[in-house]
Each structure stands twice: as structure tokens, then as C-alpha cells.
Amino acid sequence: MTYEALFESICRKKSYLCVGLDTDIRKIPAHLLKEKDPVFEFNRQIIDATADFCVSYKPNTAFYEALGPKGWESLQKTVEYIPKTHFTIADAKRGDIGNTSGLYARTFFDPASSGMDFDAVTVAPYMGSDSVKPFLEFENKWVILLALTSNSGSNDFQRLDSEGASLYEHVLRTSQTWAGPDRMMYVLGATQASEFQKIRTVIPEHFMLVPGVGAQGGSLEEVSKYGMNAHCGLLVNASRSIIYAGNDKDFALKAKEEASGMQQEMEIYLDRYCK
Amino acid sequence: MTYEALFESICRKKSYLCVGLDTDIRKIPAHLLKEKDPVFEFNRQIIDATADFCVSYKPNTAFYEALGPKGWESLQKTVEYIPKTHFTIADAKRGDIGNTSGLYARTFFDPASSGMDFDAVTVAPYMGSDSVKPFLEFENKWVILLALTSNSGSNDFQRLDSEGASLYEHVLRTSQTWAGPDRMMYVLGATQASEFQKIRTVIPEHFMLVPGVGAQGGSLEEVSKYGMNAHCGLLVNASRSIIYAGNDKDFALKAKEEASGMQQEMEIYLDRYCK
């Protein structure tokens, strides 16, 4: 999906919501466990219920890997089921030396190899340029690079100062020499909404993938006010607050209500701040 | 496996060789492709041929993931096949927020969940403490944290100076508050052998997993001279130089010769520097 197509989808849906499919088999409603593939069945119903209100889906690979090969089958089926109108993100946080990152790229971008065809994959920046570039060799596919994450551990290294800039700012600056805003996004944690103004001076055009709104806290209005640019430039992720809004037979309806509520709020902020 | 058991195995084998099972289905001998599971069959023969000369095996997950669910089945079978006397490392370079890293830990350490039971997993440090600690909750299991990698991109961020120390030194220092040398190792790239003296002042007791000897260059003697401590403290990895030493029906024999040659060299260095 192109930058323009993503923005067009945001304008049409009046939403920049990304639904995180962090589907934990230990947390899904009990009645689904009798299904042949409970994880996929949960995802299928969540996708059907929320597709009108979001522009993107982001399964986190850890939840699928933990189940072994059958988890990967659930992930395959899930990404295949997501409507092609939606931007799909493999939240995998991969990264390795060049030839090995090339294999991770095939995992998520080459259906002939792995059976999966995501639009984007999250990548960890620690190993530098040659760990990221192999993902960029796939046409129309995106890298979403970790910059400032929303967890407490982000303070351990991401904010270390070097020559007057935090490590995460070095990541933002250096990685811009690898690809432009049409191929790269950044993970920027929502618990630091006040920093978004400063971040926007470094990456005025890029999309940011913002976790940490919803169950992890963080204010959607603050993120939108300080993070939005003229092409929206935001994908705001909510996982647990949507997919576990209910835990009974009406879980999909509860998820729909939650996603719809976020979309309505986003419609207001798009009118107010997207300019 | 405990620190003591690993050292005991090194003394008995007179080897600190780790064989990297970076098995690329596009590179294995053609006659194996008619097997039901060519990747596992390749690994099985490599393991049979090299087990006497190494103390550890390290499959890199990217090579298996790229093949989808059937790749994970090959990985499962491989880790199950490796003799229990050998230290098994999932070279996965994972790391995510706490609850999600917990799922990655289950992937590699909890056979009831994923079918796999490795001794150790490589973890990326960028997201900090809560991305690493969930792996340490599994008894007798190890985290091998990326510090200084052997690829060219390691210069982008790992050597950024902050308060007089490189980022990778901050990783070494900070992470020592999370676990001791009995539970944590570090990836330290062999292309900077001269730095090992300095690194040993920061982590005198820890094991280092050293990639980049063999196909990626790097001198085994230099690594051993400057990196070894009184408990050896080294696992030196070789992947391509061993597993692709031959590319015909005698590939396992060629791998055996290569592994045996490294073991003989290691025996000399253990005598010379392990004190």
C-alpha cells in the first residue's frame, strides 16, 4: 500500500485506528476453545466487527509463535482474511545481519516463501543499516522502525544522550538516509505525547505508529494534537482495550463498540488537527 | 544447563565451538530436496557429524520462519534431535514489551506451549529491562543479549558515545543489574578482537557468544587470546564455514573435517589462554 493510498483510506474512514491482534489463547472467550482454530476464529470475528472503524491491523507475532507451528497457521489465515483495503503490520520487531534480515523479510513479505503477505513489519534498529535495508528491497512494503517505545524499559537506552540528542533521535535521523516517508514509519510511544512536537521537527512527513493508547494509558487527544501532520501521519494502535472489551459470546460486539468509539473521537481530531 | 555444566563440557570436549544451524533450503545439497523434510535431514546429518567437536548448536530462527509453519516444524525437530549434552541457542534476537516478551520466552523455553525447549535465546536490548526480564523467569534458561554485533551496521548506533562509554558498554553495564553470569551471556562481534581486553574489564566472568569467526572473517586466536577467562567464557560460533563446507553427498563429512579442525585449534588456545 502506498503513502497516498493509506492517507486516502484514513480520509474515507475518518479513522487512523490500528487494531492490535494480540490474541492470547489464554484470554479469549471460553466458547471459542471448541473451534478447530480458536485463535483464527477469534480474529475473524474481531476483524468482521471492527473493519469499518479502522484502517489497519497489527498482529503481534509473539502471540502466534508461542503456539508453535499451529500458531503460525493461525497467523497466515489471519493476514489472508484481513481485507486488502486495510494496512497490515507484522509486529515482529525483527532485525539481524543483512543476509538473515533478508530471510525475515521473506517471512513477512513473500507469500511464495512463508505464505504471508503483510504490508509492513516492525524492525528493531540496534544492529543498524544492513539489518534494516533488506526489508526495503520489497517493493511497496514498509519498515516500521522502533524509535521510542511505550514501555518502562525505554528509559534504559533509548533516552541515552549522545552529542546532544537521545539515541532514539539518532535512530530517527540516521534511518532517514535509508528510505523516505513513503517506505518507512516509526514506532513512537504515546506516553510521551508532549515530545511529539519536537519529534515532528525531525520527521515532519513520516507516519508514526503509536502504541500505548488504551490499555497502556496515553491520551488520544494529546497524541493527535501534537503528532498529526497534513497527511494525518498517525496510526494509533489499540489492542487489549478493543479485543478484550468483552469476554463472553458478545465479545465481537463489545470490540465493535470500542472501535467505533475510538473512530468517532478520531473523526473530531482529524477535523481539528489534520492540516 | 548451568554455568558449571557448560564449563565442564568445554573442558571435556576441549572445544568452545558453537555450530550455527543457519540452514537455507536454497543452499543445501540438491539430493536432500527429495526428503520429506530436507531442512531437518540436513541438520540431522550435520549434527551427527559435528557433535563430537562442538559444545553448542545455534539455529537462527529466520531461516526456519521464512518457510512458514513447516519451517517451524523443522526447527522443533532439530532442537529435539540435538543431544542434551549440548547447549542449545535459539538465535532469534527477540524483544518486546514485558507481557509480550513473556510469550517469546514461552516460544523458546516452554515445550508445552510451542514444542521447543532451548537452553538460551538471543535478545535485542533496545527496549530495555522489561523486554529482557521475562526470559529470565524460566529456571536454568539463559538470555544472550546483543551487545556489539559483527555486521557493518553495528557502527550506526552501538558505538555512539554517551557519557564516555559506547552504547554497547551501557548495555553491558546496565544489564548486569538484571542477572549474573550464570544466566546471561553477551553477543560480542569478533571483528573487534582488540576490544575484548577492554570488554573483559566490564564483564570479567560472563560468557561471550562470538559470531563472525569463519565465513565472516575474524581470527580465532585473537578472540581466544583477548576474550578467554578462567572458565573459558567463550562460545565461538561458525555457521556457513562448517555447514556449507561441502555441497555434495559428502557435505556432512566436509562439515566434520571443518569442525574437527576448529576443535583442534581451540584445544591449543584452551591450554594457552584459559587461566
Coordinates of C-alpha atoms in Angstrom, one line a residue:
Chain A
M1 CA 0.0 0.0 0.0
T2 CA 1.3 3.5 -0.9
Y3 CA 1.5 6.5 1.4
E4 CA -1.2 8.2 -0.7
A5 CA -3.5 5.1 -0.5
L6 CA -3.1 4.9 3.2
F7 CA -4.0 8.6 3.6
E8 CA -6.9 8.2 1.2
S9 CA -8.2 5.3 3.4
I10 CA -7.8 7.4 6.5
C11 CA -9.8 10.3 4.9
R12 CA -12.6 7.9 3.7
K13 CA -12.9 6.0 7.0
K14 CA -12.3 9.2 9.2
S15 CA -10.1 6.9 11.3
Y16 CA -6.4 6.3 11.9
L17 CA -7.1 3.3 14.1
C18 CA -4.9 0.3 14.0
V19 CA -6.4 -2.8 15.8
G20 CA -3.7 -4.9 17.5
L21 CA -4.4 -8.6 17.1
D22 CA -2.5 -9.6 20.2
T23 CA -4.6 -12.7 20.5
D24 CA -3.7 -14.7 23.6
I25 CA -5.3 -18.2 23.6
R26 CA -5.5 -18.0 27.4
K27 CA -7.6 -14.9 27.3
I28 CA -10.2 -15.5 24.5
P29 CA -13.8 -16.4 25.4
A30 CA -14.1 -20.0 26.5
H31 CA -16.8 -20.9 24.0
L32 CA -14.3 -20.4 21.2
L33 CA -11.9 -23.1 22.5
K34 CA -14.1 -25.8 20.9
E35 CA -13.3 -24.4 17.5
K36 CA -10.7 -26.1 15.3
D37 CA -8.6 -22.9 15.3
P38 CA -9.8 -20.8 18.2
V39 CA -7.2 -18.0 17.6
F40 CA -8.2 -17.6 14.0
E41 CA -11.9 -17.8 14.8
F42 CA -11.4 -15.0 17.4
N43 CA -9.5 -12.9 14.9
R44 CA -12.1 -13.5 12.2
Q45 CA -14.9 -12.2 14.4
I46 CA -12.9 -9.3 15.6
I47 CA -12.0 -8.3 12.1
D48 CA -15.6 -8.6 10.9
A49 CA -16.7 -6.4 13.8
T50 CA -14.1 -3.7 13.6
A51 CA -13.1 -3.4 9.9
D52 CA -15.5 -0.4 9.3
F53 CA -13.8 1.6 12.0
C54 CA -10.1 1.0 11.5
V55 CA -7.6 1.3 8.7
S56 CA -5.0 -1.2 9.8
Y57 CA -4.5 -4.4 11.7
K58 CA -1.4 -5.4 13.6
P59 CA -0.9 -8.9 14.8
N60 CA 2.0 -9.3 17.2
T61 CA 3.9 -12.4 16.2
A62 CA 4.8 -13.4 19.7
F63 CA 1.2 -14.5 20.5
Y64 CA 1.3 -16.8 17.5
E65 CA 4.8 -18.1 17.8
A66 CA 4.2 -19.2 21.4
L67 CA 1.8 -21.8 20.0
G68 CA 4.3 -23.4 17.7
P69 CA 3.6 -24.3 14.0
K70 CA -0.2 -24.2 14.5
G71 CA 0.2 -20.6 15.8
W72 CA 1.9 -19.7 12.5
E73 CA -1.0 -21.3 10.6
S74 CA -3.4 -19.1 12.6
L75 CA -1.3 -16.0 11.7
Q76 CA -1.3 -17.0 8.0
K77 CA -5.0 -17.4 7.9
T78 CA -5.5 -14.1 9.8
V79 CA -3.4 -12.0 7.4
E80 CA -5.1 -13.6 4.5
Y81 CA -8.5 -12.8 6.0
I82 CA -7.9 -9.1 6.6
P83 CA -9.5 -7.1 3.8
K84 CA -7.0 -5.8 1.2
T85 CA -8.3 -2.3 2.0
H86 CA -6.5 -2.4 5.4
F87 CA -2.8 -1.8 6.0
T88 CA -1.4 -5.0 7.6
I89 CA 1.5 -4.8 10.1
A90 CA 3.5 -7.8 11.3
D91 CA 4.6 -6.6 14.8
A92 CA 7.7 -8.8 14.9
K93 CA 10.5 -6.4 16.0
R94 CA 13.0 -8.4 13.9
G95 CA 16.5 -7.4 12.9
D96 CA 19.6 -9.4 12.1
I97 CA 22.7 -9.2 9.9
G98 CA 22.0 -8.4 6.3
N99 CA 21.5 -11.9 4.7
T100 CA 19.5 -13.0 7.7
S101 CA 17.2 -10.0 7.8
G102 CA 16.6 -10.8 4.1
L103 CA 15.1 -14.1 5.3
Y104 CA 12.9 -12.3 7.9
A105 CA 11.7 -10.0 5.0
R106 CA 10.8 -13.1 3.0
T107 CA 8.9 -14.4 6.1
F108 CA 6.6 -11.4 6.1
F109 CA 6.6 -10.1 2.6
D110 CA 6.9 -13.2 0.3
P111 CA 3.8 -15.4 0.3
A112 CA 5.6 -17.9 -2.0
S113 CA 8.1 -18.5 0.8
S114 CA 6.1 -18.3 4.0
G115 CA 2.5 -18.0 3.0
M116 CA 2.2 -14.4 4.4
D117 CA 1.9 -11.1 2.6
F118 CA 2.0 -8.2 5.1
D119 CA 2.3 -4.5 4.1
A120 CA 4.7 -3.7 6.8
V121 CA 6.9 -5.2 9.5
T122 CA 8.3 -3.6 12.7
V123 CA 12.1 -3.7 12.9
A124 CA 14.5 -3.2 15.8
P125 CA 17.2 -0.6 15.0
Y126 CA 20.0 -1.8 17.3
M127 CA 22.0 -3.6 14.6
G128 CA 21.9 -0.7 12.2
S129 CA 21.6 -0.1 8.4
D130 CA 22.3 -3.6 7.0
S131 CA 19.8 -5.1 9.4
V132 CA 17.0 -2.9 8.0
K133 CA 17.7 -2.4 4.3
P134 CA 16.8 -6.0 3.2
F135 CA 13.2 -5.3 4.2
L136 CA 13.2 -2.2 1.9
E137 CA 14.1 -4.3 -1.1
F138 CA 10.5 -5.5 -1.4
E139 CA 8.5 -3.1 -3.5
N140 CA 5.6 -1.2 -1.8
K141 CA 6.4 -2.8 1.5
W142 CA 7.2 -0.8 4.7
V143 CA 9.6 -0.9 7.6
I144 CA 8.3 0.5 10.9
L145 CA 11.4 1.1 12.9
L146 CA 11.3 1.1 16.7
A147 CA 12.3 4.6 17.9
L148 CA 10.7 5.5 21.3
T149 CA 8.7 2.6 22.8
S150 CA 6.0 3.0 25.4
N151 CA 7.3 0.5 28.0
S152 CA 9.2 1.5 31.1
G153 CA 12.4 -0.1 29.8
S154 CA 12.5 2.5 27.0
N155 CA 14.4 4.7 29.6
D156 CA 17.3 2.3 29.8
F157 CA 18.9 3.0 26.4
Q158 CA 16.5 4.9 24.1
R159 CA 17.0 8.2 26.0
L160 CA 20.7 8.0 26.5
D161 CA 22.2 11.3 25.3
S162 CA 24.9 11.3 22.6
E163 CA 26.1 14.6 21.3
G164 CA 23.1 16.5 22.5
A165 CA 20.5 14.0 21.1
S166 CA 18.8 10.9 22.5
L167 CA 19.5 7.5 21.0
Y168 CA 16.0 7.4 19.6
E169 CA 16.6 10.8 17.8
H170 CA 19.8 9.3 16.3
V171 CA 17.7 6.4 15.1
L172 CA 15.2 8.9 13.5
R173 CA 17.9 10.9 11.8
T174 CA 20.2 8.2 10.7
S175 CA 17.5 5.9 9.3
Q176 CA 16.1 8.7 7.1
T177 CA 19.2 8.1 4.9
W178 CA 17.9 4.6 4.3
A179 CA 14.4 5.4 3.0
G180 CA 11.9 8.2 2.8
P181 CA 8.4 8.6 4.4
D182 CA 6.9 6.6 1.6
R183 CA 8.6 3.4 2.8
M184 CA 9.4 3.9 6.5
M185 CA 7.4 4.7 9.6
Y186 CA 8.4 4.9 13.3
V187 CA 7.1 3.4 16.5
L188 CA 6.8 6.3 18.9
G189 CA 5.3 5.6 22.3
A190 CA 2.2 7.6 23.4
T191 CA 3.1 8.0 27.0
Q192 CA 5.4 10.9 25.9
A193 CA 2.8 12.9 23.9
S194 CA 4.4 16.2 24.8
E195 CA 7.6 15.1 22.9
F196 CA 5.7 14.7 19.7
Q197 CA 6.1 18.4 18.8
K198 CA 9.9 18.0 19.0
I199 CA 9.8 14.7 17.1
R200 CA 7.8 16.3 14.3
T201 CA 10.6 18.7 13.7
V202 CA 12.8 15.7 12.9
I203 CA 10.3 13.7 10.9
P204 CA 7.7 16.2 9.6
E205 CA 6.3 13.8 6.9
H206 CA 6.6 10.3 8.3
F207 CA 3.8 8.2 9.7
M208 CA 4.2 7.3 13.3
L209 CA 2.8 4.1 14.7
V210 CA 1.7 5.0 18.2
P211 CA 1.2 2.2 20.7
G212 CA 0.1 2.7 24.3
V213 CA -3.2 4.4 23.7
G214 CA -6.0 2.4 25.5
A215 CA -5.0 -0.3 28.0
Q216 CA -1.4 1.1 28.3
G217 CA -2.7 4.7 29.0
G218 CA -1.9 7.7 26.9
S219 CA -4.3 10.3 25.7
L220 CA -5.6 10.1 22.1
E221 CA -6.3 13.8 22.0
E222 CA -2.7 14.7 23.0
V223 CA -1.2 12.3 20.6
S224 CA -3.4 13.7 17.8
K225 CA -2.8 17.3 18.7
Y226 CA 1.0 17.1 18.8
G227 CA 1.6 14.2 16.4
M228 CA -0.7 14.8 13.4
N229 CA 0.5 16.4 10.2
A230 CA -1.2 17.4 6.9
H231 CA -1.4 13.7 5.8
C232 CA -2.6 12.6 9.3
G233 CA 0.8 10.9 9.7
L234 CA -0.6 8.8 12.6
L235 CA -1.6 5.2 13.1
V236 CA -2.8 4.8 16.6
N237 CA -2.9 1.3 17.9
A238 CA -5.2 -0.2 20.4
S239 CA -5.0 -3.9 21.2
R240 CA -6.3 -5.1 24.6
S241 CA -8.8 -2.3 25.1
I242 CA -10.6 -3.4 21.9
I243 CA -10.1 -7.1 21.5
Y244 CA -10.8 -7.9 25.2
A245 CA -13.5 -5.3 25.6
G246 CA -15.8 -8.2 26.3
N247 CA -15.0 -11.8 27.3
D248 CA -18.3 -13.6 26.5
K249 CA -20.3 -14.5 23.5
D250 CA -20.8 -10.8 22.7
F251 CA -17.0 -10.1 22.6
A252 CA -17.1 -9.0 19.0
L253 CA -20.0 -6.6 19.6
K254 CA -18.1 -5.1 22.6
A255 CA -15.0 -4.8 20.4
K256 CA -17.1 -3.1 17.7
E257 CA -18.5 -0.6 20.2
E258 CA -15.0 0.2 21.5
A259 CA -13.5 0.6 18.0
S260 CA -16.5 2.7 16.9
G261 CA -16.0 5.0 19.9
M262 CA -12.3 5.5 19.0
Q263 CA -13.2 6.2 15.4
Q264 CA -15.8 8.8 16.4
E265 CA -13.1 10.5 18.6
M266 CA -10.6 10.3 15.7
E267 CA -13.1 12.0 13.4
I268 CA -13.1 15.0 15.6
Y269 CA -9.3 15.2 15.8
L270 CA -8.9 14.7 12.1
D271 CA -11.2 17.8 11.6
R272 CA -9.3 19.7 14.2
Y273 CA -5.6 18.9 13.7
C274 CA -5.1 17.4 10.2
K275 CA -3.9 20.5 8.4
Chain B
M1 CA 22.3 -26.1 31.6
T2 CA 24.3 -24.4 34.3
Y3 CA 27.4 -22.3 34.0
E4 CA 29.4 -25.1 35.6
A5 CA 28.0 -27.8 33.4
L6 CA 28.8 -25.7 30.3
F7 CA 32.4 -25.2 31.5
E8 CA 32.7 -28.9 32.3
S9 CA 31.5 -29.8 28.8
I10 CA 34.1 -27.4 27.3
C11 CA 36.9 -29.0 29.4
R12 CA 35.8 -32.5 28.4
K13 CA 35.4 -31.7 24.7
K14 CA 38.4 -29.3 24.6
S15 CA 36.2 -27.2 22.5
Y16 CA 34.2 -24.0 22.8
L17 CA 32.7 -24.3 19.3
C18 CA 29.1 -23.4 18.6
V19 CA 27.8 -24.6 15.2
G20 CA 25.3 -22.2 13.7
L21 CA 22.5 -24.1 12.0
D22 CA 21.6 -21.3 9.5
T23 CA 20.1 -23.8 7.2
D24 CA 19.0 -22.2 4.0
I25 CA 16.9 -24.5 1.8
R26 CA 18.2 -22.8 -1.3
K27 CA 21.8 -23.8 -0.3
I28 CA 21.6 -27.4 0.9
P29 CA 22.8 -30.2 -1.4
A30 CA 20.3 -31.0 -4.1
H31 CA 20.0 -34.7 -3.3
L32 CA 18.3 -33.8 0.0
L33 CA 15.5 -31.9 -1.6
K34 CA 13.7 -35.2 -2.3
E35 CA 13.5 -35.9 1.5
K36 CA 10.2 -35.2 3.3
D37 CA 11.8 -32.5 5.5
P38 CA 15.1 -31.5 3.7
V39 CA 16.0 -28.9 6.3
F40 CA 15.7 -31.3 9.2
E41 CA 17.5 -34.1 7.2
F42 CA 20.4 -31.6 6.5
N43 CA 20.5 -30.6 10.2
R44 CA 20.4 -34.2 11.4
Q45 CA 23.4 -35.2 9.3
I46 CA 25.3 -32.1 10.3
I47 CA 24.6 -32.7 14.0
D48 CA 25.7 -36.4 13.7
A49 CA 28.9 -35.3 12.0
T50 CA 29.9 -32.4 14.3
A51 CA 28.6 -33.3 17.8
D52 CA 31.9 -34.7 19.0
F53 CA 33.7 -31.4 18.2
C54 CA 31.3 -28.7 19.5
V55 CA 29.5 -27.9 22.7
S56 CA 26.6 -25.9 21.4
Y57 CA 24.2 -25.5 18.4
K58 CA 22.6 -22.3 17.4
P59 CA 19.8 -22.4 14.8
N60 CA 18.9 -18.9 13.6
T61 CA 15.2 -18.7 13.5
A62 CA 15.0 -16.5 10.4
F63 CA 16.0 -19.5 8.2
Y64 CA 13.1 -21.6 9.6
E65 CA 10.4 -18.8 9.8
A66 CA 11.0 -17.9 6.1
L67 CA 9.4 -21.3 5.3
G68 CA 6.2 -20.8 7.2
P69 CA 4.7 -23.4 9.6
K70 CA 6.7 -26.2 8.1
G71 CA 9.9 -24.4 8.8
W72 CA 8.9 -24.2 12.5
E73 CA 8.3 -28.0 12.4
S74 CA 11.9 -28.4 11.1
L75 CA 13.1 -26.2 13.9
Q76 CA 11.1 -28.2 16.5
K77 CA 12.6 -31.5 15.2
T78 CA 16.1 -30.0 15.1
V79 CA 16.1 -28.8 18.7
E80 CA 14.7 -32.1 19.9
Y81 CA 17.3 -34.0 18.0
I82 CA 20.3 -32.1 19.4
P83 CA 21.9 -34.2 22.2
K84 CA 21.1 -33.0 25.7
T85 CA 24.8 -32.7 26.4
H86 CA 24.9 -29.7 24.0
F87 CA 23.9 -26.1 24.8
T88 CA 21.1 -25.0 22.5
I89 CA 20.7 -21.4 21.5
A90 CA 17.7 -20.0 19.6
D91 CA 19.2 -17.1 17.7
A92 CA 16.0 -15.2 17.5
K93 CA 17.0 -11.6 18.5
R94 CA 13.6 -11.1 20.1
G95 CA 12.5 -8.3 22.4
D96 CA 9.1 -6.6 23.1
I97 CA 7.2 -5.1 26.0
G98 CA 7.1 -7.2 29.1
N99 CA 3.9 -9.3 28.6
T100 CA 4.8 -9.9 25.0
S101 CA 8.4 -10.9 25.7
G102 CA 6.9 -13.4 28.1
L103 CA 5.3 -15.0 25.1
Y104 CA 8.5 -15.1 23.2
A105 CA 10.1 -16.8 26.3
R106 CA 7.3 -19.4 26.2
T107 CA 8.1 -19.9 22.5
F108 CA 11.7 -21.0 23.1
F109 CA 11.6 -22.3 26.7
D110 CA 8.2 -23.9 27.2
P111 CA 7.8 -27.1 25.2
A112 CA 4.2 -27.4 26.5
S113 CA 3.4 -24.2 24.6
S114 CA 5.4 -24.3 21.5
G115 CA 7.0 -27.7 21.4
M116 CA 10.6 -26.3 21.8
D117 CA 13.0 -26.4 24.7
F118 CA 16.1 -24.3 24.1
D119 CA 18.7 -23.5 26.8
A120 CA 19.1 -19.9 25.6
V121 CA 17.7 -17.3 23.4
T122 CA 19.4 -14.2 21.9
V123 CA 17.6 -11.0 22.8
A124 CA 17.9 -7.4 21.4
P125 CA 18.4 -4.8 24.2
Y126 CA 16.8 -1.7 22.6
M127 CA 13.6 -1.9 24.6
G128 CA 15.3 -2.2 27.9
S129 CA 14.8 -4.1 31.1
D130 CA 11.2 -5.2 30.9
S131 CA 11.8 -6.6 27.4
V132 CA 14.5 -8.9 28.8
K133 CA 13.4 -9.9 32.3
P134 CA 10.5 -12.2 31.2
F135 CA 13.1 -14.6 29.7
L136 CA 14.9 -14.8 33.0
E137 CA 11.9 -16.1 34.8
F138 CA 12.5 -19.5 33.3
E139 CA 14.7 -21.5 35.6
N140 CA 18.1 -22.6 34.2
K141 CA 17.5 -20.8 31.0
W142 CA 19.7 -18.1 29.6
V143 CA 19.5 -14.7 27.9
I144 CA 22.2 -13.9 25.4
L145 CA 22.0 -10.2 24.9
L146 CA 23.1 -8.4 21.8
A147 CA 26.0 -6.0 22.7
L148 CA 28.4 -5.5 19.9
T149 CA 27.5 -7.3 16.7
S150 CA 29.8 -8.2 13.8
N151 CA 27.9 -6.5 11.0
S152 CA 28.8 -3.2 9.4
G153 CA 25.6 -1.6 10.7
S154 CA 26.9 -2.1 14.3
N155 CA 28.7 1.2 13.8
D156 CA 25.4 3.1 13.3
F157 CA 24.2 3.1 16.9
Q158 CA 26.2 0.5 19.1
R159 CA 29.3 2.7 19.2
L160 CA 27.5 6.0 19.8
D161 CA 29.2 7.6 22.8
S162 CA 27.2 8.6 25.8
E163 CA 28.9 10.0 28.9
G164 CA 32.3 8.5 27.9
A165 CA 31.0 5.0 27.1
S166 CA 29.7 3.4 23.9
L167 CA 26.0 2.3 23.8
Y168 CA 27.1 -1.3 23.8
E169 CA 29.1 -0.7 27.0
H170 CA 26.0 0.8 28.6
V171 CA 24.1 -2.4 27.6
L172 CA 26.8 -4.5 29.3
R173 CA 26.8 -2.4 32.5
T174 CA 23.0 -1.8 32.8
S175 CA 22.1 -5.4 32.1
Q176 CA 24.3 -6.8 34.8
T177 CA 21.7 -5.5 37.3
W178 CA 19.2 -7.8 35.7
A179 CA 21.0 -11.1 36.0
G180 CA 24.5 -12.5 36.7
P181 CA 27.0 -14.5 34.6
D182 CA 25.1 -17.7 35.5
R183 CA 22.0 -16.6 33.5
M184 CA 23.2 -14.0 30.9
M185 CA 25.7 -14.0 28.1
Y186 CA 26.5 -11.4 25.5
V187 CA 26.9 -11.4 21.7
L188 CA 30.2 -9.7 21.0
G189 CA 31.4 -9.5 17.4
A190 CA 34.8 -11.0 16.6
T191 CA 35.8 -8.4 14.0
Q192 CA 36.8 -6.2 17.0
A193 CA 39.0 -8.7 18.8
S194 CA 41.3 -6.0 20.1
E195 CA 38.4 -4.6 22.1
F196 CA 38.0 -7.8 24.0
Q197 CA 40.6 -6.8 26.6
K198 CA 38.5 -3.7 27.5
I199 CA 35.3 -5.6 27.4
R200 CA 36.7 -8.2 29.9
T201 CA 37.2 -5.4 32.4
V202 CA 33.4 -4.8 32.3
I203 CA 32.3 -8.4 32.2
P204 CA 35.1 -10.5 33.7
E205 CA 33.0 -13.6 34.4
H206 CA 30.4 -13.7 31.6
F207 CA 30.3 -16.0 28.6
M208 CA 30.5 -14.2 25.3
L209 CA 28.9 -15.6 22.2
V210 CA 31.2 -14.6 19.4
P211 CA 29.9 -14.7 15.8
G212 CA 32.0 -13.7 12.9
V213 CA 34.7 -16.3 13.1
G214 CA 34.9 -18.2 9.8
A215 CA 32.9 -17.0 6.8
Q216 CA 32.5 -13.5 8.3
G217 CA 36.3 -13.2 9.0
G218 CA 37.8 -12.7 12.4
S219 CA 40.8 -14.5 14.0
L220 CA 40.1 -17.4 16.3
E221 CA 43.4 -16.9 18.0
E222 CA 42.9 -13.2 18.7
V223 CA 39.4 -13.8 20.0
S224 CA 40.7 -16.5 22.3
K225 CA 43.8 -14.6 23.5
Y226 CA 41.8 -11.4 24.4
G227 CA 38.4 -12.9 25.2
M228 CA 39.1 -16.0 27.3
N229 CA 38.8 -16.1 31.1
A230 CA 39.4 -18.8 33.7
H231 CA 36.2 -20.6 32.8
C232 CA 36.8 -20.2 29.1
G233 CA 34.0 -17.7 28.9
L234 CA 33.7 -18.1 25.1
L235 CA 31.4 -19.7 22.7
V236 CA 32.7 -19.1 19.3
N237 CA 30.2 -19.6 16.5
A238 CA 30.8 -20.8 13.0
S239 CA 27.9 -21.3 10.6
R240 CA 28.5 -21.2 6.9
S241 CA 32.2 -22.2 7.1
I242 CA 31.1 -25.5 8.6
I243 CA 27.6 -26.4 7.3
Y244 CA 28.4 -25.4 3.7
A245 CA 32.0 -26.7 3.8
G246 CA 30.8 -29.2 1.1
N247 CA 27.8 -29.0 -1.2
D248 CA 27.5 -32.6 -2.4
K249 CA 26.7 -36.0 -0.9
D250 CA 29.8 -35.7 1.3
F251 CA 28.6 -32.4 2.9
A252 CA 28.5 -33.9 6.4
L253 CA 32.0 -35.3 6.1
K254 CA 33.3 -31.9 5.0
A255 CA 31.5 -30.3 7.9
K256 CA 33.0 -32.8 10.2
E257 CA 36.5 -32.0 8.9
E258 CA 35.9 -28.3 9.3
A259 CA 34.5 -28.7 12.9
S260 CA 37.3 -31.0 13.8
G261 CA 39.9 -28.5 12.6
M262 CA 38.4 -25.8 14.7
Q263 CA 38.3 -28.1 17.7
Q264 CA 42.0 -28.9 17.4
E265 CA 42.8 -25.2 17.2
M266 CA 40.6 -24.5 20.2
E267 CA 42.4 -27.2 22.2
I268 CA 45.6 -25.3 21.8
Y269 CA 44.1 -22.0 22.8
L270 CA 42.4 -23.5 25.9
D271 CA 45.8 -24.8 27.0
R272 CA 47.4 -21.4 26.3
Y273 CA 44.8 -18.9 27.5
C274 CA 42.3 -20.5 29.8
K275 CA 43.7 -19.5 33.1

